[in-house]
Coordinates of C-alpha atoms in Angstrom, one line a residue:
E1 CA 3.5 -103.7 18.6
I2 CA 1.9 -107.1 17.4
Y3 CA -0.7 -109.1 19.4
T4 CA -1.8 -112.6 18.5
L5 CA -5.5 -113.2 19.4
S6 CA -7.9 -116.1 19.3
L7 CA -11.4 -115.8 18.0
H8 CA -13.6 -113.7 20.2
D9 CA -10.7 -112.4 22.2
A10 CA -10.8 -108.7 23.1
L11 CA -8.1 -106.4 21.6
P12 CA -6.3 -104.5 24.4
I13 CA -5.6 -100.9 23.5
S14 CA -3.9 -98.5 25.9
V15 CA -2.3 -95.1 25.4
E16 CA 0.3 -93.1 27.2
G17 CA -0.5 -89.9 29.1
H18 CA -1.0 -87.0 26.8
N19 CA -0.3 -83.4 27.8
E20 CA -0.5 -81.7 24.4
V21 CA -3.2 -79.2 23.6
E22 CA -4.0 -80.9 20.3
L23 CA -6.0 -84.1 19.5
R24 CA -3.8 -87.0 18.4
T25 CA -4.8 -90.1 16.5
T26 CA -3.4 -93.4 15.3
K27 CA -4.6 -96.5 13.6
V28 CA -4.5 -100.2 14.6
T29 CA -4.7 -102.8 11.9
V30 CA -6.4 -106.2 12.7
K31 CA -5.5 -109.1 10.4
A32 CA -7.1 -112.5 10.1
E33 CA -6.5 -115.4 7.7
R34 CA -8.8 -115.4 4.7
A35 CA -10.4 -112.1 5.9
V36 CA -10.2 -108.5 4.9
D37 CA -8.0 -106.3 7.2
Q38 CA -9.9 -104.2 9.6
I39 CA -8.7 -100.7 10.7
V40 CA -9.4 -99.4 14.2
E41 CA -8.9 -95.7 14.5
V42 CA -7.7 -94.5 18.0
R43 CA -8.2 -90.9 19.1
Q44 CA -6.9 -89.4 22.2
S45 CA -8.4 -86.1 23.4
A46 CA -6.3 -83.0 23.7
A47 CA -5.2 -82.0 27.2
V48 CA -6.6 -78.9 28.8
A49 CA -4.4 -75.9 28.3
A50 CA -2.2 -75.3 31.4
N51 CA -3.3 -72.6 33.8
L52 CA -1.6 -71.1 36.8
E53 CA -2.6 -68.7 39.5
L54 CA -0.5 -67.5 42.4
L55 CA -2.1 -66.2 45.6
C56 CA -0.7 -64.7 48.8
E57 CA -3.2 -64.2 51.6
G58 CA -6.0 -64.7 49.1
K59 CA -4.7 -62.0 46.7
Y60 CA -2.8 -62.2 43.4
S61 CA 0.8 -62.2 44.3
G62 CA 2.7 -61.0 41.3
E63 CA 4.6 -58.8 43.8
L64 CA 5.8 -59.5 47.3
E65 CA 7.1 -56.8 49.7
F66 CA 9.3 -57.4 52.7
A67 CA 10.6 -55.2 55.5
A68 CA 14.4 -54.6 55.7
K69 CA 15.1 -55.6 59.3
Q70 CA 12.4 -58.1 60.1
K71 CA 12.8 -61.8 59.5
E72 CA 9.6 -63.1 57.8
T73 CA 8.4 -65.8 55.5
K74 CA 5.6 -65.3 52.9
T75 CA 3.7 -68.3 51.6
V76 CA 2.3 -68.3 48.1
T77 CA -0.5 -70.7 47.1
I78 CA -0.1 -72.3 43.7
E79 CA -3.4 -73.1 41.8
T80 CA -2.9 -75.0 38.6
N81 CA -4.3 -77.9 36.6
Q82 CA -0.8 -79.3 36.1
A83 CA 1.0 -81.9 38.2
D84 CA 4.5 -80.7 37.2
V85 CA 5.5 -77.4 38.9
K86 CA 9.0 -75.9 39.1
I87 CA 10.7 -72.7 40.1
D88 CA 13.0 -70.8 37.8
T89 CA 15.6 -68.9 39.9
A90 CA 18.0 -68.1 37.1
E91 CA 17.5 -64.4 37.7
T92 CA 16.9 -64.5 41.4
A93 CA 19.4 -62.8 43.8
S94 CA 21.2 -64.9 46.4
W95 CA 19.5 -63.0 49.3
C96 CA 16.1 -64.4 48.2
H97 CA 15.4 -68.0 49.3
I98 CA 12.4 -69.9 47.7
T99 CA 11.2 -73.4 48.8
L100 CA 8.6 -75.4 46.8
A101 CA 6.3 -77.6 48.9
E102 CA 6.6 -81.4 48.2
D103 CA 3.0 -81.5 46.9
N104 CA 3.6 -78.5 44.6
T105 CA 0.6 -76.6 46.0
S106 CA 2.6 -73.7 47.6
L107 CA 6.0 -72.1 47.9
S108 CA 7.6 -70.0 50.7
V109 CA 9.8 -67.0 50.3
T110 CA 12.3 -65.8 52.9
L111 CA 14.9 -63.0 52.5
D112 CA 18.1 -62.2 54.2
L113 CA 18.0 -59.0 56.4
N114 CA 18.9 -55.9 54.4
S115 CA 21.5 -53.3 55.4
E116 CA 21.7 -51.7 52.0
P117 CA 19.3 -49.5 50.0
A118 CA 16.0 -50.9 48.8
R119 CA 16.4 -53.9 46.5
E120 CA 14.4 -56.2 44.3
T121 CA 14.7 -59.5 42.5
V122 CA 12.4 -61.9 40.6
F123 CA 11.6 -65.6 40.2
T124 CA 9.3 -67.5 37.9
V125 CA 6.8 -70.3 38.6
I126 CA 6.3 -72.8 35.7
A127 CA 3.4 -75.3 35.7
G128 CA 3.2 -78.0 33.0
T129 CA 5.6 -79.4 30.4
E130 CA 7.5 -77.7 27.6
S131 CA 4.7 -78.2 25.1
N132 CA 1.8 -77.2 27.5
K133 CA 2.8 -74.9 30.3
A134 CA 1.8 -71.7 32.1
E135 CA 4.2 -69.4 33.9
E136 CA 4.0 -66.4 36.2
S137 CA 6.9 -64.2 37.3
V138 CA 6.9 -62.8 40.9
K139 CA 8.7 -59.6 41.8
V140 CA 10.2 -59.5 45.3
K141 CA 10.9 -56.1 46.9
Q142 CA 12.7 -55.4 50.1
A143 CA 12.7 -52.0 51.9
D144 CA 15.6 -49.7 52.4
G145 CA 17.8 -51.0 55.3
S146 CA 20.8 -48.7 54.9
V147 CA 22.2 -46.5 57.7
K148 CA 20.7 -43.0 57.6
I149 CA 22.4 -40.0 59.1
E150 CA 21.2 -36.4 58.6
L151 CA 23.1 -33.4 59.9
S152 CA 21.7 -30.0 60.7
T153 CA 24.5 -28.5 58.6
Q154 CA 27.3 -29.8 56.5
E155 CA 29.5 -26.8 56.8
I156 CA 30.5 -24.6 59.8
Q157 CA 32.9 -21.7 60.1
L158 CA 34.8 -20.7 63.3
N159 CA 36.6 -17.4 63.7
S160 CA 40.3 -17.2 64.2
L161 CA 39.8 -17.3 68.0
G162 CA 38.4 -20.8 67.7
Y163 CA 35.7 -21.7 70.1
R164 CA 33.1 -24.3 69.1
D165 CA 30.0 -25.1 67.2
I166 CA 27.3 -27.8 67.6
I167 CA 25.7 -30.0 64.9
T168 CA 22.5 -31.8 65.6
V169 CA 22.2 -35.4 64.1
T170 CA 19.2 -37.3 63.1
A171 CA 20.1 -40.9 62.5
E172 CA 19.0 -44.5 62.0
L173 CA 22.1 -46.4 63.0
D174 CA 21.2 -50.0 62.4
G175 CA 22.4 -51.0 65.9
G176 CA 25.6 -49.0 65.6
K177 CA 26.8 -46.1 67.8
L178 CA 27.1 -42.6 66.5
K179 CA 30.8 -41.7 66.0
A180 CA 32.7 -38.8 64.5
V181 CA 36.3 -38.2 63.6
S182 CA 38.3 -35.3 62.2
D183 CA 41.0 -35.5 59.6
A184 CA 43.0 -32.6 61.3
D185 CA 44.6 -32.6 64.7
W186 CA 43.6 -29.0 65.5
C187 CA 39.9 -29.8 64.9
K188 CA 38.5 -31.5 68.0
V189 CA 35.3 -33.5 67.8
E190 CA 33.1 -34.8 70.6
V191 CA 29.8 -36.8 70.4
A192 CA 27.2 -36.2 73.0
N193 CA 23.9 -38.1 72.4
D194 CA 22.5 -36.7 69.2
R195 CA 24.9 -33.8 68.9
I196 CA 28.4 -33.4 67.5
I197 CA 30.5 -30.7 69.2
I198 CA 33.3 -29.3 67.0
S199 CA 35.9 -27.0 68.5
A200 CA 39.3 -25.5 67.5
P201 CA 42.0 -23.5 69.3
V202 CA 43.1 -20.0 68.2
N203 CA 44.5 -20.0 64.7
F204 CA 47.8 -18.1 64.8
G205 CA 48.6 -18.6 61.2
R206 CA 48.0 -16.1 58.4
A207 CA 45.9 -18.5 56.3
D208 CA 42.5 -20.1 56.8
R209 CA 42.6 -23.8 57.6
N210 CA 40.1 -26.5 56.8
A211 CA 39.2 -29.8 58.3
V212 CA 36.7 -32.6 57.4
V213 CA 34.7 -34.4 60.1
F214 CA 33.3 -37.8 59.2
V215 CA 30.1 -38.9 61.0
F216 CA 29.3 -42.6 61.0
N217 CA 27.6 -45.4 62.9
G218 CA 30.7 -47.1 64.2
L219 CA 30.7 -49.5 61.2
R220 CA 31.0 -47.3 58.1
K221 CA 31.3 -43.7 57.2
R222 CA 28.1 -42.1 55.9
R223 CA 28.2 -38.3 56.1
R224 CA 30.8 -35.7 56.4
T225 CA 30.9 -32.0 57.3
G226 CA 33.5 -29.4 56.6
G227 CA 34.8 -26.6 58.7
K228 CA 37.0 -23.6 58.5
C229 CA 39.0 -21.7 61.1

C-alpha cells in the first residue's frame, strides 16, 4: 500500500490481529525526492499460546457422569485466553445434547433418559484458531437403565402328576408390570406380586414334556425359565 505524505506528516502504520505463536516482521520503505530511502522495520509480537481448562462444579471435568432415569443438566465452565471457542461433536452420540453459551464461557450437557445398558460418548472443546489452539475431550457416561429381572431359579421339574412350583422374582421394571407367558398350552403360568406360579396337569404321555416360560416387564422379554413334566 502506498501513502503520499507532506513534510512533517506522520506515517500511519497499523497491523491486523495476530494469533500466531511466532513473532512476525515486515518493512516499510519511505521515499523522498533527492533523498536516500529510509527503511522502517515493523515487528508484531507473537500471540500467547492458546490455553484451555474445563471445570464442572469447580473441578476438572474431563469426564461427566449422569444417572439413567433422571433428567439433569451439567454446566461446564470454559476458561481460556482465546475468543474463538467451538464444540466438535463429530464423535458424539445423538442422545447427548451440548449447548455452547453465547459468550463462549460455558457449555451445558443434557442426556436423553436411558433404558439400555450403561453407555458413553465423547465431545471435544476447541479454543483458538487452526494455527494456535488448545483442545480438551470430555467423556460422557450414563448409568445402566436397562430392565433387570432375576429369578430364584431358571429351571424347575414337576413330576408326572403335575402340581405346581413357585419362582421368586427380583426386578427393576422401568415402569412396566411383571408378566410371564408359557410357550406350551399345558404349562400354566400365574403372576402374583413378586412370584411366578407355574403349574401343570397330569402327564398321561409316555415321554417327558418341556415348556419355556418367558418373564418380562410388559414391554420386552428379558428372562426365561425352563420346566419339565
